[in-house]
């Protein structure tokens, strides 16, 4: 039996009000997360002015390193190659962050050269948060044998034992990228992601700012952690293609690397993983 016209109008009005309330709630939650991230940046020596990150005049290159393991060896490689490079480095594992910041940090076999201490808060700013497609506070599994295998996903018992489980704040990467002074910065040259099964979710959290990045490397980890099946190569390629990125071969990257085909950039950009 059809509802009377007045009841239909009342029902539609209620639906519209509900949708507006949900939208307002989402806006408020995003604003809260944005402000919370800004507080984290300030506590970690990143200066802001008029709502944007201050980029020193000497900076000619900007890269982002996501997933630093215990020593940030990839960032170290970059800095050895480019003197006028600024790196923003994300690592949610407090044990790993403490290890990186330890002036006496030493290299483990097959892990590369540790980040030199004098770069920290000068050419490298370490941001101790996790990244994803949604703002949240989630469990983070710290692994026993290799802290570089720690993840937002629970590792399978056949892969790594769990040493500890902690809560970490998760932010969308676009909350950070919106703070870049884009009138000063043409593009981010390279983002390397090694997030133990969470790589695709991090890229989804870039929003419209993915168009401001030239190269992105992701690791298609989809089997050693519980619940990371969506982070497979086919899904990664399909998503990157939908954002106008093409899969490219590069001698200095081992994981799938993508190039933004719509972005004009300098003829040669150094990238390495």
CSV table of C-alpha atoms in Angstrom, one decimal:
chain,number,residue,atom,x,y,z
A,1,UNK,CA,0.0,0.0,0.0
A,2,UNK,CA,1.4,3.4,-1.0
A,3,UNK,CA,2.2,5.9,1.7
A,4,UNK,CA,0.2,9.2,1.7
A,5,UNK,CA,2.0,12.1,0.1
A,6,UNK,CA,2.6,13.8,3.4
A,7,UNK,CA,4.2,10.7,4.8
A,8,UNK,CA,6.4,10.4,1.7
A,9,UNK,CA,7.6,14.0,2.1
A,10,UNK,CA,8.3,13.4,5.8
A,11,UNK,CA,10.2,10.2,5.0
A,12,UNK,CA,12.3,11.9,2.3
A,13,UNK,CA,12.9,14.9,4.6
A,14,UNK,CA,14.2,12.6,7.4
A,15,UNK,CA,16.5,10.8,4.9
A,16,UNK,CA,18.0,14.2,3.7
A,17,UNK,CA,18.5,15.4,7.3
A,18,UNK,CA,20.2,12.1,8.2
A,19,UNK,CA,22.5,12.4,5.2
A,20,UNK,CA,23.4,16.0,6.0
A,21,UNK,CA,24.1,15.1,9.6
A,22,UNK,CA,26.4,12.2,8.5
A,23,UNK,CA,28.2,14.7,6.1
A,24,UNK,CA,28.6,17.2,8.9
A,25,UNK,CA,29.9,14.5,11.2
A,26,UNK,CA,32.5,13.4,8.6
A,27,UNK,CA,33.6,17.0,8.1
A,28,UNK,CA,34.1,17.5,11.9
A,29,UNK,CA,36.0,14.2,12.2
A,30,UNK,CA,38.3,15.1,9.3
A,31,UNK,CA,38.9,18.5,10.8
A,32,UNK,CA,39.7,16.9,14.2
A,33,UNK,CA,42.2,14.5,12.5
A,34,UNK,CA,43.8,17.3,10.6
A,35,UNK,CA,44.4,19.4,13.7
A,36,UNK,CA,45.7,16.3,15.6
A,37,UNK,CA,48.2,15.6,12.8
A,38,UNK,CA,49.3,19.3,12.9
A,39,UNK,CA,50.1,18.9,16.6
A,40,UNK,CA,52.2,15.8,15.8
A,41,UNK,CA,54.1,17.6,13.1
A,42,UNK,CA,54.9,20.5,15.5
A,43,UNK,CA,56.0,18.1,18.2
A,44,UNK,CA,58.4,16.6,15.7
A,45,UNK,CA,60.0,19.9,14.7
A,46,UNK,CA,58.2,20.6,11.5
A,47,UNK,CA,57.5,24.3,11.3
A,48,UNK,CA,54.3,25.7,9.9
A,49,UNK,CA,53.4,29.2,8.8
A,50,UNK,CA,49.9,30.3,7.8
A,51,UNK,CA,48.7,26.7,7.6
A,52,UNK,CA,51.5,25.4,5.5
A,53,UNK,CA,54.8,23.6,6.1
A,54,UNK,CA,57.8,25.8,5.9
A,55,UNK,CA,60.1,24.5,3.1
A,56,UNK,CA,63.7,25.9,3.4
A,57,UNK,CA,65.0,27.9,0.5
A,58,UNK,CA,67.8,25.4,-0.1
A,59,UNK,CA,65.4,22.5,-0.9
A,60,UNK,CA,65.4,21.4,-4.6
A,61,UNK,CA,63.9,17.9,-4.1
A,62,UNK,CA,61.3,16.4,-1.9
A,63,UNK,CA,60.7,12.7,-1.3
A,64,UNK,CA,58.5,10.8,1.1
A,65,UNK,CA,59.6,7.6,2.8
A,66,UNK,CA,56.8,5.5,4.3
A,67,UNK,CA,57.9,2.5,6.4
A,68,UNK,CA,61.4,3.0,7.7
A,69,UNK,CA,62.2,-0.3,9.5
A,70,UNK,CA,64.7,0.2,12.3
A,71,UNK,CA,67.3,2.4,10.4
A,72,UNK,CA,65.7,4.3,7.5
A,73,UNK,CA,68.3,2.9,5.0
A,74,UNK,CA,66.4,4.1,1.9
A,75,UNK,CA,66.3,7.7,3.1
A,76,UNK,CA,70.0,7.4,3.8
A,77,UNK,CA,70.6,6.3,0.2
A,78,UNK,CA,68.7,9.3,-1.1
A,79,UNK,CA,70.6,11.8,1.0
A,80,UNK,CA,73.9,10.4,-0.1
A,81,UNK,CA,72.8,11.1,-3.7
A,82,UNK,CA,71.2,14.5,-3.3
A,83,UNK,CA,72.5,17.3,-1.1
A,84,UNK,CA,69.5,19.6,-1.5
A,85,UNK,CA,66.9,16.9,-0.6
A,86,UNK,CA,64.2,17.2,2.0
A,87,UNK,CA,62.6,13.9,3.2
A,88,UNK,CA,59.4,13.5,5.2
A,89,UNK,CA,59.5,10.0,6.7
A,90,UNK,CA,56.6,8.1,8.3
A,91,UNK,CA,57.0,5.3,10.8
A,92,UNK,CA,54.4,4.4,13.5
A,93,UNK,CA,56.6,1.8,15.4
A,94,UNK,CA,58.0,3.6,18.4
A,95,UNK,CA,60.7,1.0,18.8
A,96,UNK,CA,61.8,1.7,15.2
A,97,UNK,CA,61.7,5.4,15.7
A,98,UNK,CA,63.8,5.2,18.8
A,99,UNK,CA,66.3,3.0,17.0
A,100,UNK,CA,66.6,5.5,14.0
A,101,UNK,CA,67.1,8.4,16.4
A,102,UNK,CA,69.8,6.6,18.4
A,103,UNK,CA,73.2,8.1,17.4
A,104,UNK,CA,74.8,4.7,18.0
A,105,UNK,CA,72.4,2.8,15.7
A,106,UNK,CA,74.3,0.2,13.7
A,107,UNK,CA,73.6,-1.7,10.6
A,108,UNK,CA,72.2,-5.3,10.7
A,109,UNK,CA,73.1,-7.7,7.9
A,110,UNK,CA,71.3,-7.1,4.6
A,111,UNK,CA,69.5,-4.0,5.9
A,112,UNK,CA,71.6,-1.2,4.4
A,113,UNK,CA,73.3,1.7,6.0
A,114,UNK,CA,71.4,3.4,8.9
A,115,UNK,CA,70.3,7.0,8.7
A,116,UNK,CA,73.1,9.3,9.8
A,117,UNK,CA,72.0,11.1,13.0
A,118,UNK,CA,72.9,14.6,11.9
A,119,UNK,CA,70.2,14.5,9.1
A,120,UNK,CA,67.4,14.2,11.6
A,121,UNK,CA,65.3,17.4,12.1
A,122,UNK,CA,67.5,19.0,9.4
A,123,UNK,CA,67.0,17.2,6.1
A,124,UNK,CA,64.8,14.4,7.5
A,125,UNK,CA,61.7,14.8,9.6
A,126,UNK,CA,60.4,11.6,11.1
A,127,UNK,CA,56.6,11.6,11.6
A,128,UNK,CA,55.6,8.8,14.1
A,129,UNK,CA,52.1,8.0,12.8
A,130,UNK,CA,50.5,5.3,10.6
A,131,UNK,CA,48.9,6.1,7.3
A,132,UNK,CA,45.8,4.6,5.6
A,133,UNK,CA,42.6,5.4,3.7
A,134,UNK,CA,40.7,6.4,6.9
A,135,UNK,CA,41.4,8.3,10.0
A,136,UNK,CA,41.4,5.9,12.9
A,137,UNK,CA,43.1,4.4,15.9
A,138,UNK,CA,44.1,0.8,15.3
A,139,UNK,CA,46.0,-2.1,16.7
A,140,UNK,CA,49.7,-2.2,15.5
A,141,UNK,CA,51.5,-5.6,15.7
A,142,UNK,CA,55.2,-5.3,16.6
A,143,UNK,CA,57.0,-8.4,15.4
A,144,UNK,CA,59.7,-10.2,17.4
A,145,UNK,CA,62.5,-11.1,15.1
A,146,UNK,CA,62.5,-8.2,12.7
A,147,UNK,CA,60.7,-4.9,13.8
A,148,UNK,CA,60.6,-3.9,10.1
A,149,UNK,CA,57.9,-6.5,9.6
A,150,UNK,CA,55.6,-4.9,12.1
A,151,UNK,CA,52.2,-4.0,10.7
A,152,UNK,CA,48.6,-2.9,11.1
A,153,UNK,CA,47.8,-6.4,10.0
A,154,UNK,CA,48.3,-9.4,12.3
A,155,UNK,CA,51.2,-11.5,10.9
A,156,UNK,CA,50.6,-15.1,10.3
A,157,UNK,CA,52.2,-17.4,12.8
A,158,UNK,CA,54.3,-19.1,10.1
A,159,UNK,CA,55.8,-15.7,9.2
A,160,UNK,CA,56.6,-13.8,12.4
A,161,UNK,CA,55.9,-14.0,16.1
A,162,UNK,CA,54.2,-11.0,17.8
A,163,UNK,CA,56.2,-9.3,20.5
A,164,UNK,CA,53.6,-6.6,21.4
A,165,UNK,CA,50.4,-5.0,20.2
A,166,UNK,CA,49.9,-1.3,20.6
A,167,UNK,CA,47.4,1.4,19.5
A,168,UNK,CA,48.5,3.8,16.9
A,169,UNK,CA,46.9,6.8,15.2
A,170,UNK,CA,46.2,6.4,11.5
A,171,UNK,CA,45.9,9.4,9.2
A,172,UNK,CA,45.1,9.9,5.6
A,173,UNK,CA,48.1,11.1,3.7
A,174,UNK,CA,46.1,13.9,2.1
A,175,UNK,CA,45.9,15.5,5.6
A,176,UNK,CA,49.6,15.9,5.3
A,177,UNK,CA,49.9,16.7,1.6
A,178,UNK,CA,47.4,19.6,1.9
A,179,UNK,CA,49.9,21.3,4.2
A,180,UNK,CA,52.6,21.4,1.4
A,181,UNK,CA,52.9,25.0,0.0
A,182,UNK,CA,52.0,24.0,-3.6
A,183,UNK,CA,52.7,27.5,-4.9
A,184,UNK,CA,56.3,26.9,-3.9
A,185,UNK,CA,56.6,23.1,-4.6
A,186,UNK,CA,55.9,21.9,-8.1
A,187,UNK,CA,55.6,18.2,-7.2
A,188,UNK,CA,56.7,15.4,-4.8
A,189,UNK,CA,59.4,13.5,-6.8
A,190,UNK,CA,59.0,10.1,-5.2
A,191,UNK,CA,57.0,8.3,-2.5
A,192,UNK,CA,58.3,4.9,-1.4
A,193,UNK,CA,55.8,2.8,0.5
A,194,UNK,CA,56.7,-0.4,2.4
A,195,UNK,CA,53.9,-0.8,4.8
A,196,UNK,CA,53.6,-4.6,5.2
A,197,UNK,CA,50.3,-5.2,3.5
A,198,UNK,CA,48.8,-1.7,3.9
A,199,UNK,CA,50.4,0.0,0.8
A,200,UNK,CA,47.3,0.3,-1.3
A,201,UNK,CA,45.2,1.7,1.6
A,202,UNK,CA,47.9,4.4,2.0
A,203,UNK,CA,47.7,5.4,-1.7
A,204,UNK,CA,43.9,5.6,-1.5
A,205,UNK,CA,44.4,8.0,1.4
A,206,UNK,CA,46.2,10.5,-0.8
A,207,UNK,CA,43.0,11.7,-2.4
A,208,UNK,CA,43.4,14.3,-5.1
A,209,UNK,CA,47.0,14.9,-4.1
A,210,UNK,CA,48.2,11.8,-5.8
A,211,UNK,CA,48.2,13.9,-9.0
A,212,UNK,CA,51.1,16.0,-7.4
A,213,UNK,CA,53.5,13.0,-7.2
A,214,UNK,CA,55.8,11.8,-10.0
A,215,UNK,CA,56.8,8.3,-8.9
A,216,UNK,CA,55.3,5.9,-6.4
A,217,UNK,CA,56.6,2.5,-5.3
A,218,UNK,CA,54.4,0.0,-3.5
A,219,UNK,CA,55.0,-3.5,-2.2
A,220,UNK,CA,52.3,-6.0,-3.2
A,221,UNK,CA,52.2,-7.9,0.1
A,222,UNK,CA,49.1,-10.0,0.2
A,223,UNK,CA,49.7,-13.3,2.0
A,224,UNK,CA,51.9,-13.1,5.1
A,225,UNK,CA,49.4,-11.0,7.2
A,226,UNK,CA,45.8,-11.7,8.0
A,227,UNK,CA,43.4,-9.5,6.1
A,228,UNK,CA,45.8,-8.0,3.5
A,229,UNK,CA,44.5,-9.9,0.5
A,230,UNK,CA,43.4,-6.7,-1.3
A,231,UNK,CA,47.0,-5.5,-1.4
A,232,UNK,CA,47.8,-7.7,-4.4
A,233,UNK,CA,49.6,-6.7,-7.6
A,234,UNK,CA,46.5,-6.8,-9.8
A,235,UNK,CA,44.6,-4.5,-7.5
A,236,UNK,CA,47.5,-2.1,-7.1
A,237,UNK,CA,48.0,-1.9,-10.9
A,238,UNK,CA,44.3,-1.3,-11.5
A,239,UNK,CA,44.1,1.4,-8.9
A,240,UNK,CA,47.2,3.2,-10.1
A,241,UNK,CA,45.9,3.0,-13.6
A,242,UNK,CA,42.7,4.7,-12.6
A,243,UNK,CA,44.8,7.6,-11.2
A,244,UNK,CA,46.7,7.9,-14.5
A,245,UNK,CA,49.8,6.1,-13.3
A,246,UNK,CA,51.6,3.6,-15.5
A,247,UNK,CA,53.9,0.7,-14.3
A,248,UNK,CA,57.5,1.3,-15.3
A,249,UNK,CA,60.8,-0.5,-15.0
A,250,UNK,CA,63.5,1.1,-13.0
A,251,UNK,CA,66.9,-0.5,-12.2
A,252,UNK,CA,67.0,1.0,-8.7
A,253,UNK,CA,63.6,-0.2,-7.5
A,254,UNK,CA,62.7,-3.8,-6.7
A,255,UNK,CA,59.0,-3.4,-6.0
A,256,UNK,CA,56.4,-2.2,-8.5
A,257,UNK,CA,57.0,1.5,-9.4
A,258,UNK,CA,54.5,3.8,-11.1
A,259,UNK,CA,54.9,7.0,-13.1
A,260,UNK,CA,52.3,9.8,-13.3
A,261,UNK,CA,51.8,10.1,-17.0
A,262,UNK,CA,49.9,13.4,-16.7
A,263,UNK,CA,52.5,15.3,-14.7
A,264,UNK,CA,55.2,17.4,-16.3
A,265,UNK,CA,58.5,17.0,-14.5
A,266,UNK,CA,62.3,17.5,-15.0
A,267,UNK,CA,63.8,15.2,-17.6
A,268,UNK,CA,65.7,13.2,-14.9
A,269,UNK,CA,64.6,12.5,-11.4
A,270,UNK,CA,66.6,10.2,-9.1
A,271,UNK,CA,64.6,7.5,-7.4
A,272,UNK,CA,65.9,4.4,-5.5
A,273,UNK,CA,64.4,1.8,-3.2
